């Protein structure tokens, strides 16, 4: 058990208390950038790293349980798991369901759910005292999460990496604040000052992605990390070409050449009631392969680099633990 941040400290929030960590700072799940060493380093420094199961298994080649045990050998502190709960494929749902069971058996007590109804995860993990936070981009999804029994929300704003929302951080917090759930801020935080500001705004913590790619522990290629250091806020564009819904990426000649929108046929298939599940599965498989290749590829020929607008404040590759400590110190000021 961790010592905890101490009552009254800015890091002492309903989130840090519920999860048993010192700093309410999450290294969000990242396909394909979450590797065991990164997850462990963030947790070991007092934040919490979240395992992305497909990244752990498909990108980094670990059996799921063995991968969790590897992280356990690197840190005894709490870690989390991302459960993508969209039910568009039964095979995928069954696999996710088994992964949740294995995670519980291996002692994971923090789950971040994305897409879909989190009820089955809540029902599965609450009996052993685990906590579920649900990714939301607007009130509609927050209500669905609350009705599904989640313990908190991850408010994904318009500056986030991955699939960003459409609201700014303050508007989104205002939109969900009355639901009585602790809310984490996801999106656009690349500096200690940004973290402090989110806590002052009333967030119970923050989930970061992009900042943790530019770390010594992250398994992404050096070309990818260098592109994050170079990029400014205006270099981030949204493309539908990867997953069929907008994903934040760094603008590169390759991205420009591909264009940013899905073609007309793909669009029609993505909208159709009968075809959209098939289309999402297709995009899902295609993007898993493309992103894996691009994130590890040192040549930088196919630069599919996902990153959010927080790139603007990221100027150095640092050890992940150092980031957690610097952010925690800034929150205390
Ligand atoms: C490369 C990358 C991959 C991501 N993959 C996932 C994912 O698989 N599942 C998920 O729930 N969120 C994913 N996200 C979102 C992050 O967990 C986090 O919420 C987001 O990055 C926060 O915004 P920031 O990048 O501005 O810090 C991803 C983000 C990035 C940058």
Short mmCIF file of N, CA and C and ligand atoms in Angstrom, two decimals, residues 28-31 33 52 82 84 114 135 159-162 186-189 207-210 213 224 306 308 310, ligand 1:
data_model
loop_
_atom_site.label_atom_id
_atom_site.label_comp_id
_atom_site.label_asym_id
_atom_site.label_seq_id
_atom_site.Cartn_x
_atom_site.Cartn_y
_atom_site.Cartn_z
N UNK A 28 -2.38 7.33 -19.52
CA UNK A 28 -3.52 6.70 -20.19
C UNK A 28 -3.09 5.56 -21.09
N UNK A 29 -4.04 4.65 -21.32
CA UNK A 29 -3.78 3.54 -22.24
C UNK A 29 -3.48 4.11 -23.61
N UNK A 30 -2.47 3.56 -24.28
CA UNK A 30 -2.16 4.02 -25.62
C UNK A 30 -1.84 2.83 -26.53
N UNK A 31 -2.73 2.64 -27.51
CA UNK A 31 -2.38 1.72 -28.58
C UNK A 31 -1.69 2.55 -29.64
N UNK A 33 1.38 2.54 -27.99
CA UNK A 33 2.55 3.08 -27.25
C UNK A 33 2.68 2.59 -25.81
N UNK A 52 -2.75 -1.18 -21.89
CA UNK A 52 -3.60 -1.30 -23.08
C UNK A 52 -3.41 -2.74 -23.55
N UNK A 82 -7.14 -0.81 -19.40
CA UNK A 82 -8.13 -0.20 -20.29
C UNK A 82 -8.98 -1.32 -20.90
N UNK A 84 -11.73 -1.81 -23.64
CA UNK A 84 -12.52 -1.25 -24.75
C UNK A 84 -13.75 -2.14 -24.85
N UNK A 114 -13.76 2.40 -22.24
CA UNK A 114 -13.99 3.33 -23.35
C UNK A 114 -15.00 2.72 -24.31
N UNK A 135 -14.42 6.72 -19.94
CA UNK A 135 -14.07 7.80 -20.87
C UNK A 135 -15.32 8.45 -21.44
N UNK A 159 -8.49 18.69 -27.02
CA UNK A 159 -7.04 18.78 -27.25
C UNK A 159 -6.35 17.43 -27.08
N UNK A 160 -7.14 16.40 -26.80
CA UNK A 160 -6.54 15.09 -26.47
C UNK A 160 -5.91 14.39 -27.66
N UNK A 161 -4.96 13.51 -27.35
CA UNK A 161 -4.45 12.57 -28.33
C UNK A 161 -5.42 11.40 -28.42
N UNK A 162 -5.22 10.51 -29.38
CA UNK A 162 -6.16 9.40 -29.57
C UNK A 162 -7.41 9.92 -30.28
N UNK A 186 -8.60 14.66 -19.40
CA UNK A 186 -7.76 14.02 -20.42
C UNK A 186 -7.69 14.91 -21.64
N UNK A 187 -6.47 15.35 -21.95
CA UNK A 187 -6.30 16.11 -23.17
C UNK A 187 -5.58 17.42 -22.97
N UNK A 188 -4.45 17.54 -23.68
CA UNK A 188 -3.78 18.83 -23.75
C UNK A 188 -2.81 19.13 -22.63
N UNK A 189 -2.63 18.21 -21.68
CA UNK A 189 -1.73 18.52 -20.57
C UNK A 189 -0.33 17.96 -20.87
N UNK A 207 -5.42 12.51 -16.88
CA UNK A 207 -4.91 11.38 -17.66
C UNK A 207 -4.14 11.95 -18.85
N UNK A 208 -2.86 11.56 -18.95
CA UNK A 208 -1.99 12.06 -20.02
C UNK A 208 -1.61 10.92 -20.94
N UNK A 209 -1.48 11.26 -22.22
CA UNK A 209 -0.99 10.27 -23.17
C UNK A 209 0.29 10.77 -23.82
N UNK A 210 0.14 11.78 -24.68
CA UNK A 210 1.25 12.28 -25.50
C UNK A 210 2.52 12.55 -24.69
N UNK A 213 4.69 9.59 -24.17
CA UNK A 213 5.37 8.93 -25.31
C UNK A 213 6.82 9.42 -25.37
N UNK A 224 9.51 8.89 -33.86
CA UNK A 224 8.19 9.29 -33.33
C UNK A 224 8.38 10.29 -32.17
N UNK A 306 0.37 9.29 -33.82
CA UNK A 306 -0.72 9.87 -33.04
C UNK A 306 -0.16 10.75 -31.94
N UNK A 308 -1.51 14.43 -29.33
CA UNK A 308 -2.48 15.49 -29.08
C UNK A 308 -1.81 16.86 -29.03
N UNK A 310 -1.02 18.71 -26.70
CA UNK A 310 -0.05 18.94 -25.63
C UNK A 310 1.38 18.92 -26.17
C1 LIG B 1 -0.86 7.28 -29.27
C2 LIG B 1 -2.11 7.28 -28.47
C3 LIG B 1 -2.86 6.12 -28.37
C4 LIG B 1 -4.02 6.08 -27.59
N1 LIG B 1 -4.69 4.89 -27.47
C5 LIG B 1 -5.75 4.80 -26.62
C6 LIG B 1 -6.38 3.56 -26.38
O1 LIG B 1 -6.00 2.52 -26.92
N2 LIG B 1 -7.43 3.53 -25.52
C7 LIG B 1 -7.87 4.66 -24.88
O2 LIG B 1 -8.83 4.58 -24.11
N3 LIG B 1 -7.28 5.86 -25.07
C8 LIG B 1 -6.22 5.95 -25.92
N4 LIG B 1 -5.56 7.16 -26.07
C9 LIG B 1 -5.97 8.32 -25.25
C10 LIG B 1 -5.10 8.45 -23.99
O3 LIG B 1 -5.31 7.39 -23.10
C11 LIG B 1 -5.35 9.80 -23.25
O4 LIG B 1 -6.69 9.89 -22.83
C12 LIG B 1 -5.04 10.99 -24.14
O5 LIG B 1 -3.82 10.78 -24.80
C13 LIG B 1 -4.93 12.27 -23.33
O6 LIG B 1 -4.57 13.34 -24.16
P1 LIG B 1 -3.05 13.88 -24.34
O7 LIG B 1 -2.45 12.98 -25.36
O8 LIG B 1 -3.23 15.26 -24.81
O9 LIG B 1 -2.37 13.78 -23.00
C14 LIG B 1 -4.44 7.24 -26.89
C15 LIG B 1 -3.68 8.42 -27.00
C16 LIG B 1 -2.53 8.46 -27.77
C17 LIG B 1 -1.72 9.73 -27.85
#
